[in-house]
Short mmCIF file of C-alpha atoms and ligand atoms in Angstrom, two decimals:
data_model
loop_
_atom_site.label_atom_id
_atom_site.label_comp_id
_atom_site.label_asym_id
_atom_site.label_seq_id
_atom_site.Cartn_x
_atom_site.Cartn_y
_atom_site.Cartn_z
CA MET A 27 53.24 -2.86 -24.34
CA SER A 28 50.79 -3.26 -21.45
CA GLN A 29 48.15 -6.10 -21.99
CA THR A 30 44.59 -5.06 -22.66
CA VAL A 31 41.35 -6.74 -22.16
CA LEU A 32 38.13 -6.00 -24.17
CA VAL A 33 35.11 -6.28 -21.86
CA LEU A 34 31.67 -6.80 -23.39
CA ASN A 35 28.29 -6.22 -21.72
CA SER A 36 25.56 -7.55 -24.14
CA GLY A 37 21.92 -6.63 -23.57
CA SER A 38 18.94 -7.69 -25.69
CA SER A 39 19.28 -4.65 -27.98
CA SER A 40 22.63 -3.14 -27.03
CA LEU A 41 26.20 -3.85 -26.62
CA LYS A 42 28.55 -1.97 -24.22
CA TYR A 43 32.17 -2.45 -24.79
CA GLN A 44 35.36 -1.05 -23.01
CA LEU A 45 39.10 -1.69 -23.66
CA LEU A 46 41.27 -1.59 -20.47
CA GLN A 47 44.68 -2.19 -19.13
CA PRO A 48 44.06 -4.39 -16.15
CA ASP A 49 47.48 -3.65 -14.41
CA THR A 50 47.27 0.21 -14.76
CA GLY A 51 43.62 0.25 -14.48
CA ALA A 52 43.40 2.67 -17.47
CA SER A 53 40.51 2.62 -19.66
CA LEU A 54 41.76 3.22 -23.48
CA ALA A 55 38.38 3.21 -25.08
CA HIS A 56 34.60 2.64 -24.41
CA GLY A 57 31.52 2.68 -26.37
CA ILE A 58 27.94 1.54 -26.92
CA VAL A 59 25.96 0.14 -29.72
CA GLU A 60 22.22 0.78 -29.15
CA ARG A 61 18.92 -0.15 -30.64
CA ILE A 62 20.44 -3.15 -32.49
CA GLY A 63 17.98 -4.58 -34.96
CA GLU A 64 16.07 -1.38 -35.31
CA GLU A 65 16.26 1.33 -38.06
CA ALA A 66 17.47 3.87 -35.81
CA SER A 67 20.55 1.95 -34.46
CA SER A 68 23.61 4.00 -33.19
CA ALA A 69 27.23 3.18 -32.41
CA VAL A 70 29.63 5.38 -30.53
CA LEU A 71 33.26 4.90 -29.56
CA THR A 72 35.28 7.22 -27.22
CA PHE A 73 39.00 6.82 -27.70
CA GLY A 74 40.93 9.34 -25.66
CA ASP A 75 39.44 12.64 -26.37
CA ARG A 76 37.89 11.49 -29.61
CA GLU A 77 34.29 10.47 -30.01
CA ILE A 78 33.20 8.70 -33.12
CA ARG A 79 29.61 8.12 -33.94
CA ARG A 80 27.72 6.20 -36.65
CA ASP A 81 23.94 6.05 -36.97
CA GLY A 82 21.84 3.72 -39.19
CA ARG A 83 20.51 0.33 -39.03
CA ILE A 84 22.72 -2.36 -37.26
CA ALA A 85 20.99 -5.70 -38.02
CA ASP A 86 22.29 -7.85 -35.12
CA HIS A 87 25.01 -8.37 -32.40
CA GLU A 88 27.50 -9.56 -34.94
CA ALA A 89 27.12 -6.50 -37.02
CA ALA A 90 27.14 -4.40 -33.82
CA LEU A 91 30.66 -5.88 -32.78
CA ARG A 92 32.01 -5.47 -36.38
CA THR A 93 30.71 -1.85 -36.21
CA ALA A 94 32.64 -1.25 -33.00
CA PHE A 95 35.83 -2.49 -34.65
CA ASP A 96 35.12 -0.33 -37.65
CA LEU A 97 34.99 2.66 -35.22
CA PHE A 98 38.34 1.56 -33.71
CA ALA A 99 39.81 1.57 -37.32
CA GLU A 100 38.31 4.97 -37.93
CA ALA A 101 40.09 6.29 -34.71
CA GLY A 102 43.33 5.02 -36.38
CA GLN A 103 43.48 1.97 -34.12
CA ARG A 104 43.67 -1.71 -34.64
CA LEU A 105 42.83 -4.03 -31.82
CA ASP A 106 45.66 -6.40 -32.64
CA SER A 107 48.14 -3.48 -32.23
CA LEU A 108 46.70 -2.69 -28.63
CA GLY A 109 47.94 -5.58 -26.83
CA LEU A 110 44.60 -7.38 -26.61
CA VAL A 111 44.94 -10.76 -24.74
CA ALA A 112 41.45 -11.64 -23.73
CA VAL A 113 37.73 -10.74 -24.07
CA GLY A 114 35.79 -10.50 -20.91
CA HIS A 115 32.03 -11.04 -20.89
CA ARG A 116 29.72 -10.07 -18.22
CA VAL A 117 27.26 -12.74 -17.49
CA VAL A 118 24.52 -12.05 -15.03
CA HIS A 119 23.73 -15.59 -13.81
CA GLY A 120 26.18 -18.34 -13.31
CA GLY A 121 23.73 -20.69 -11.61
CA GLN A 122 25.01 -23.03 -8.91
CA ARG A 123 27.98 -24.35 -10.78
CA LEU A 124 29.50 -21.38 -12.70
CA TYR A 125 31.09 -18.80 -10.33
CA ARG A 126 34.79 -18.80 -11.10
CA PRO A 127 35.80 -16.63 -14.11
CA THR A 128 35.48 -19.30 -16.82
CA VAL A 129 37.20 -19.59 -20.15
CA VAL A 130 34.33 -20.32 -22.51
CA ASP A 131 34.39 -23.31 -24.79
CA ASP A 132 31.45 -24.99 -26.44
CA ALA A 133 30.57 -27.04 -23.42
CA VAL A 134 30.48 -23.91 -21.15
CA LEU A 135 28.31 -22.21 -23.73
CA ASP A 136 26.00 -25.14 -23.60
CA GLN A 137 26.01 -24.75 -19.73
CA LEU A 138 25.16 -21.01 -20.06
CA ARG A 139 22.37 -21.70 -22.45
CA GLU A 140 20.76 -24.08 -19.85
CA LEU A 141 20.77 -21.28 -17.36
CA ALA A 142 18.47 -19.17 -19.52
CA PRO A 143 15.45 -19.94 -17.40
CA LEU A 144 17.02 -18.68 -14.28
CA ALA A 145 17.74 -15.18 -15.96
CA PRO A 146 15.47 -15.06 -19.06
CA LEU A 147 16.04 -11.32 -19.52
CA HIS A 148 19.76 -11.22 -18.94
CA ASN A 149 21.49 -14.50 -19.80
CA PRO A 150 20.29 -15.14 -23.44
CA PRO A 151 21.85 -11.79 -24.75
CA ALA A 152 25.04 -12.49 -22.84
CA VAL A 153 25.30 -15.93 -24.53
CA LEU A 154 24.53 -14.41 -27.86
CA GLY A 155 27.32 -11.80 -27.19
CA ILE A 156 29.75 -14.55 -26.37
CA LYS A 157 28.91 -16.57 -29.40
CA VAL A 158 29.32 -13.61 -31.81
CA ALA A 159 32.49 -12.37 -30.20
CA ARG A 160 34.15 -15.98 -30.40
CA ARG A 161 33.25 -15.80 -34.16
CA VAL A 162 34.67 -12.46 -34.71
CA LEU A 163 37.90 -12.88 -32.39
CA PRO A 164 38.49 -16.67 -32.72
CA GLU A 165 42.07 -16.36 -31.63
CA LEU A 166 41.58 -14.92 -28.22
CA PRO A 167 40.28 -16.64 -24.90
CA HIS A 168 36.87 -15.48 -24.01
CA VAL A 169 36.23 -15.35 -20.32
CA ALA A 170 32.66 -15.39 -18.71
CA VAL A 171 32.69 -13.31 -15.37
CA PHE A 172 29.46 -13.83 -13.34
CA ASP A 173 27.47 -11.30 -11.35
CA THR A 174 26.53 -14.03 -9.10
CA ALA A 175 30.02 -15.18 -8.39
CA PHE A 176 31.02 -13.18 -5.35
CA PHE A 177 27.84 -14.50 -3.49
CA HIS A 178 28.36 -18.17 -4.25
CA ALA A 179 29.72 -18.45 -0.89
CA LEU A 180 26.83 -16.89 1.06
CA PRO A 181 26.19 -18.80 4.30
CA ALA A 182 23.23 -21.18 3.90
CA ALA A 183 21.12 -19.18 6.26
CA ALA A 184 21.32 -16.23 3.99
CA SER A 185 21.17 -18.21 0.63
CA THR A 186 18.15 -20.40 1.56
CA TYR A 187 14.58 -19.67 0.92
CA ALA A 188 12.16 -21.09 3.54
CA ILE A 189 10.26 -23.05 0.91
CA ASP A 190 9.76 -26.80 0.24
CA ARG A 191 13.29 -28.16 0.22
CA ASP A 192 12.89 -30.88 -2.44
CA LEU A 193 11.29 -28.32 -4.84
CA ALA A 194 14.07 -25.91 -4.12
CA ALA A 195 16.80 -28.46 -4.72
CA ARG A 196 15.20 -29.75 -7.95
CA TRP A 197 14.77 -26.35 -9.54
CA GLN A 198 18.02 -24.84 -8.12
CA ILE A 199 16.06 -22.09 -6.20
CA ARG A 200 18.33 -20.22 -3.74
CA ARG A 201 19.38 -16.73 -3.10
CA TYR A 202 22.15 -16.23 -5.61
CA GLY A 203 22.77 -12.29 -5.26
CA PHE A 204 23.92 -10.09 -8.21
CA HIS A 205 26.12 -7.09 -8.76
CA GLY A 206 28.79 -9.33 -7.13
CA THR A 207 31.65 -7.96 -9.33
CA SER A 208 30.76 -4.51 -8.02
CA HIS A 209 30.32 -5.48 -4.35
CA GLN A 210 33.72 -7.45 -4.29
CA TYR A 211 35.56 -4.55 -6.12
CA VAL A 212 34.13 -1.86 -3.96
CA SER A 213 34.83 -3.48 -0.79
CA GLN A 214 38.38 -4.14 -1.67
CA GLN A 215 38.67 -0.51 -2.64
CA ALA A 216 37.19 0.47 0.66
CA ALA A 217 39.84 -1.43 2.56
CA ASP A 218 42.62 -0.01 0.38
CA PHE A 219 41.16 3.42 0.93
CA LEU A 220 41.11 3.00 4.80
CA GLY A 221 44.63 1.39 4.60
CA ALA A 222 43.13 -1.62 6.54
CA PRO A 223 43.31 -5.28 5.58
CA LEU A 224 40.08 -6.45 4.05
CA GLU A 225 39.99 -9.40 6.53
CA SER A 226 39.83 -7.00 9.33
CA LEU A 227 36.66 -5.04 8.39
CA ASN A 228 32.93 -5.52 8.63
CA GLN A 229 31.27 -3.65 5.61
CA ILE A 230 27.98 -2.73 4.18
CA VAL A 231 28.11 -1.85 0.47
CA LEU A 232 25.23 -0.07 -1.14
CA HIS A 233 25.25 -0.33 -4.91
CA LEU A 234 22.56 2.17 -5.88
CA GLY A 235 22.17 2.46 -9.58
CA ASN A 236 19.32 1.77 -11.85
CA GLY A 237 19.47 -1.72 -10.43
CA ALA A 238 20.21 -1.51 -6.75
CA SER A 239 21.57 -3.97 -4.19
CA GLY A 240 23.17 -4.02 -0.70
CA SER A 241 25.54 -6.40 0.94
CA ALA A 242 26.92 -7.20 4.32
CA ILE A 243 30.52 -8.31 4.10
CA ALA A 244 32.51 -9.69 7.08
CA GLY A 245 36.34 -9.88 6.55
CA GLY A 246 35.94 -9.89 2.71
CA ARG A 247 33.23 -12.77 2.71
CA PRO A 248 29.65 -11.91 1.85
CA VAL A 249 27.24 -12.81 4.73
CA ASP A 250 24.09 -11.48 3.08
CA THR A 251 22.82 -9.56 -0.06
CA THR A 252 19.56 -8.05 -1.00
CA MET A 253 19.10 -9.78 -4.32
CA GLY A 254 17.92 -13.37 -4.62
CA LEU A 255 17.07 -15.78 -7.22
CA THR A 256 16.76 -13.08 -9.70
CA PRO A 257 17.82 -9.46 -9.54
CA MET A 258 14.38 -8.44 -8.46
CA GLU A 259 14.51 -8.95 -4.79
CA GLY A 260 15.48 -6.37 -2.16
CA LEU A 261 15.94 -2.64 -2.61
CA VAL A 262 13.47 -0.43 -4.61
CA MET A 263 15.05 0.09 -8.03
CA GLY A 264 14.69 2.26 -11.14
CA THR A 265 11.97 -0.03 -12.69
CA ARG A 266 12.02 -3.05 -10.39
CA SER A 267 9.95 -3.41 -7.29
CA GLY A 268 12.37 -5.14 -5.00
CA ASP A 269 10.82 -7.06 -2.14
CA ILE A 270 7.06 -7.69 -2.41
CA ASP A 271 4.89 -10.27 -0.76
CA PRO A 272 4.84 -13.26 -3.12
CA GLY A 273 1.12 -13.25 -2.58
CA VAL A 274 0.78 -10.28 -4.80
CA ILE A 275 1.77 -12.44 -7.77
CA SER A 276 -0.86 -15.10 -7.26
CA TYR A 277 -3.48 -12.41 -6.35
CA LEU A 278 -2.76 -10.60 -9.70
CA TRP A 279 -2.92 -13.91 -11.43
CA ARG A 280 -6.14 -15.03 -10.00
CA THR A 281 -8.02 -11.69 -9.77
CA ALA A 282 -6.62 -9.28 -12.26
CA GLY A 283 -6.29 -11.94 -15.00
CA MET A 284 -2.71 -11.27 -15.58
CA GLY A 285 -0.45 -13.86 -17.03
CA VAL A 286 3.02 -14.74 -15.63
CA GLU A 287 4.73 -12.83 -18.42
CA ASP A 288 2.56 -9.70 -17.76
CA ILE A 289 3.38 -9.85 -14.06
CA GLU A 290 7.12 -10.38 -14.77
CA VAL A 291 7.29 -7.39 -17.10
CA MET A 292 5.30 -5.24 -14.61
CA LEU A 293 7.61 -6.23 -11.68
CA ASN A 294 10.81 -5.83 -13.84
CA ARG A 295 10.02 -2.81 -16.01
CA ARG A 296 6.99 -0.97 -14.73
CA SER A 297 7.71 -0.89 -10.93
CA GLY A 298 10.25 0.76 -8.62
CA MET A 299 10.60 4.45 -9.03
CA TYR A 300 9.21 4.24 -12.59
CA GLY A 301 5.97 2.56 -11.37
CA LEU A 302 5.46 4.96 -8.48
CA ALA A 303 6.45 8.22 -10.11
CA GLY A 304 6.92 7.39 -13.88
CA GLU A 305 10.63 8.62 -13.72
CA ILE A 306 13.79 6.77 -12.80
CA ASP A 307 16.25 9.75 -12.73
CA PHE A 308 16.84 10.91 -9.32
CA ARG A 309 17.96 14.37 -10.52
CA ILE A 310 14.41 14.87 -12.10
CA LEU A 311 12.75 13.18 -9.08
CA HIS A 312 14.38 15.71 -6.71
CA GLN A 313 13.27 18.67 -8.81
CA ARG A 314 9.67 17.35 -8.93
CA ILE A 315 9.62 16.85 -5.10
CA GLU A 316 10.89 20.45 -4.70
CA SER A 317 7.93 21.55 -6.99
CA GLY A 318 5.41 19.74 -4.74
CA ASP A 319 4.94 16.53 -6.72
CA GLU A 320 3.42 14.03 -4.26
CA ASP A 321 4.04 10.95 -6.56
CA ALA A 322 7.72 11.81 -6.68
CA ARG A 323 7.84 12.38 -2.91
CA LEU A 324 6.10 9.11 -2.11
CA ALA A 325 8.44 7.16 -4.46
CA TYR A 326 11.40 8.66 -2.82
CA GLU A 327 10.14 7.98 0.75
CA VAL A 328 9.54 4.37 -0.25
CA TYR A 329 13.07 4.02 -1.63
CA VAL A 330 14.74 5.54 1.30
CA HIS A 331 12.56 3.50 3.73
CA ARG A 332 13.67 0.30 2.08
CA LEU A 333 17.25 1.21 2.16
CA ARG A 334 17.29 2.12 5.75
CA LYS A 335 15.51 -1.06 6.60
CA TYR A 336 18.32 -2.99 4.92
CA ILE A 337 20.97 -1.02 6.65
CA GLY A 338 19.40 -1.84 9.86
CA ALA A 339 19.19 -5.56 8.94
CA TYR A 340 22.79 -5.64 8.06
CA LEU A 341 23.87 -3.90 11.25
CA ALA A 342 22.09 -6.56 13.07
CA ILE A 343 23.65 -9.30 11.04
CA LEU A 344 27.15 -7.93 11.37
CA GLY A 345 26.87 -6.92 14.87
CA HIS A 346 28.65 -3.79 13.96
CA THR A 347 30.08 -2.41 10.75
CA ASP A 348 33.38 -0.51 10.25
CA VAL A 349 32.35 1.02 6.92
CA VAL A 350 29.30 1.87 4.88
CA THR A 351 30.13 2.52 1.21
CA PHE A 352 27.91 4.08 -1.43
CA THR A 353 28.56 3.26 -5.15
CA ALA A 354 26.92 3.41 -8.63
CA GLY A 355 24.99 6.26 -10.28
CA VAL A 356 22.76 7.19 -7.34
CA GLY A 357 25.15 6.20 -4.66
CA GLU A 358 28.06 8.11 -6.10
CA ASN A 359 26.08 11.23 -7.20
CA ASP A 360 23.12 11.80 -4.82
CA ALA A 361 24.05 13.47 -1.42
CA ARG A 362 20.45 13.59 -0.47
CA VAL A 363 19.96 9.91 -0.72
CA ARG A 364 23.14 9.36 1.20
CA ARG A 365 22.03 11.76 3.99
CA ASP A 366 18.62 10.37 4.17
CA ALA A 367 19.79 6.86 4.29
CA LEU A 368 21.99 7.44 7.35
CA THR A 369 20.31 10.36 9.17
CA GLY A 370 19.62 9.58 12.88
CA LEU A 371 21.94 6.58 13.21
CA ALA A 372 24.51 8.27 15.43
CA THR A 373 23.50 6.06 18.19
CA LEU A 374 24.42 3.16 16.04
CA GLY A 375 27.82 4.63 15.36
CA ILE A 376 27.08 6.20 11.87
CA GLU A 377 27.41 9.89 11.34
CA ILE A 378 27.76 11.73 8.12
CA ASP A 379 29.60 15.12 7.77
CA GLU A 380 26.98 17.20 5.82
CA HIS A 381 29.83 19.35 4.29
CA LEU A 382 31.86 16.34 3.12
CA ASN A 383 28.73 14.64 1.83
CA GLU A 384 27.70 17.73 -0.27
CA SER A 385 31.09 18.40 -1.70
CA PRO A 386 31.06 17.65 -5.43
CA THR A 387 34.45 15.89 -5.26
CA ARG A 388 34.80 12.85 -7.62
CA GLY A 389 36.65 9.71 -6.81
CA ALA A 390 36.82 7.68 -3.68
CA ARG A 391 36.23 9.85 -0.56
CA LEU A 392 35.25 9.75 3.17
CA ILE A 393 31.99 11.55 3.99
CA SER A 394 31.61 10.63 7.66
CA ALA A 395 32.10 12.96 10.71
CA ASP A 396 35.49 12.78 12.54
CA LYS A 397 33.75 11.46 15.53
CA SER A 398 31.76 8.71 13.55
CA PRO A 399 33.14 5.30 14.65
CA THR A 400 31.89 3.91 11.32
CA SER A 401 33.57 5.25 8.28
CA VAL A 402 31.11 6.26 5.32
CA LEU A 403 32.76 6.18 2.02
CA VAL A 404 31.68 6.98 -1.57
CA ILE A 405 33.57 4.86 -4.00
CA PRO A 406 32.98 4.81 -7.76
CA THR A 407 32.39 1.22 -8.86
CA ASN A 408 34.24 -0.17 -11.96
CA GLU A 409 32.88 -3.42 -12.90
CA GLU A 410 34.65 -3.41 -16.22
CA LEU A 411 38.06 -3.18 -14.59
CA ALA A 412 37.24 -5.95 -12.24
CA ILE A 413 36.12 -8.10 -15.10
CA ALA A 414 39.17 -7.41 -17.01
CA ARG A 415 41.21 -8.17 -13.86
CA ALA A 416 39.40 -11.52 -13.34
CA CYS A 417 40.09 -12.50 -17.04
CA LEU A 418 43.88 -12.35 -16.44
CA THR A 419 43.52 -14.89 -13.35
CA VAL A 420 42.41 -17.63 -15.79
CA ILE A 421 44.17 -17.18 -19.07
P1 AMP B 501 23.82 3.39 -12.91
O1 AMP B 501 22.71 2.28 -13.18
O2 AMP B 501 24.86 3.02 -11.84
O3 AMP B 501 24.42 3.93 -14.27
O4 AMP B 501 22.96 4.55 -12.30
C1 AMP B 501 22.06 5.30 -13.13
C2 AMP B 501 21.07 6.09 -12.27
O5 AMP B 501 21.96 7.11 -11.48
C3 AMP B 501 20.31 7.20 -12.99
O6 AMP B 501 19.11 6.59 -13.40
C4 AMP B 501 20.20 8.30 -12.06
O7 AMP B 501 18.87 8.13 -11.26
C5 AMP B 501 21.20 8.18 -11.17
N1 AMP B 501 22.20 9.28 -11.33
C6 AMP B 501 23.14 9.60 -12.18
N2 AMP B 501 23.80 10.72 -11.96
C7 AMP B 501 23.12 11.30 -10.90
C8 AMP B 501 23.18 12.60 -10.32
N3 AMP B 501 24.23 13.54 -10.60
N4 AMP B 501 22.42 12.86 -9.10
C9 AMP B 501 21.59 11.95 -8.83
N5 AMP B 501 21.35 10.69 -9.43
C10 AMP B 501 22.08 10.40 -10.54
#
């Protein structure tokens, strides 16, 4: 029987899970437990063509994981009969020291806890998820796979903030980059799609989902990325501002009487497309733009402007790019964003084929014009599969 890996992605009130076969890439089952700790919790498992759902209070993350296993049992499946060899955990921040896929023991868990200040919104729920899963599945190796890992090797010129050196060293302040699992996976897929060795390609990868980030990759090695110390820097996102003048923060603190927590929540949860237009779903934003909504139009223009700015920056950093790849919810599905991001760049060697771009095909596909020296691709990301495969490298 093929080996399987259970991949967990723990949020503060949710637990996403997926059971995969790393060698075939097949996903056997996936599901999510939401609103953990609330009265109206819900759990769902999709196994093959069956969907099983359970509603009602799920008190905490341990109950959430046990509920997920109950749903497997309801589907007539037992995890121990499905070839499970490891549990992979998505961890957002690995700090300076943790970047390889790491089998979690008590010492690693302590290290992860110490990283909480670097990613206060993301790391604590991941640590909780690992703790709970180790208790529920003690006989299996638990592997942490870090969103920052791929960008660990960024050149110093790209990873260093031009601030007081001693302060930066003391507090581990650098540009770490995030969505690394996706950027690495998608850049390898792009090379495979083009039938070219990864080492031979310059690439720009645009991961455009609710969170959004771009990267410049030369010969498989990242040379820059848009996210920094935290996943707030860079592109405009669903609810995050991306780049702002740091002066805005002190200005708000001093003049608007906002505390640091208020400012952080505003920049993380009430900014981006939501902050500008009260909406994060691009399908709805397009409808609103068509019906003349000025807020939606401005939000979209700010989004595209920032995206083009980074594409230009990465072209300059790389000298030239062989491929530009779009991935994640917006990148994979929104032909208008792809078109508007790349319109007018023919003189820089990038030209999209309108017809291919609009085609509703799924899966990895080429959308550049025949005469475009740069290949433009759409490649579905699969962070769970990348995490599952990373687990097998260390167990
Ligand atoms: P992700 O974080 O990768 O799951 O991406 C989620 C986002 O993708 C949603 O908030 C939508 O804005 C966007 N999205 C998903 N499907 C579509 C679609 N068919 N067209 C445009 N945007 C989409």
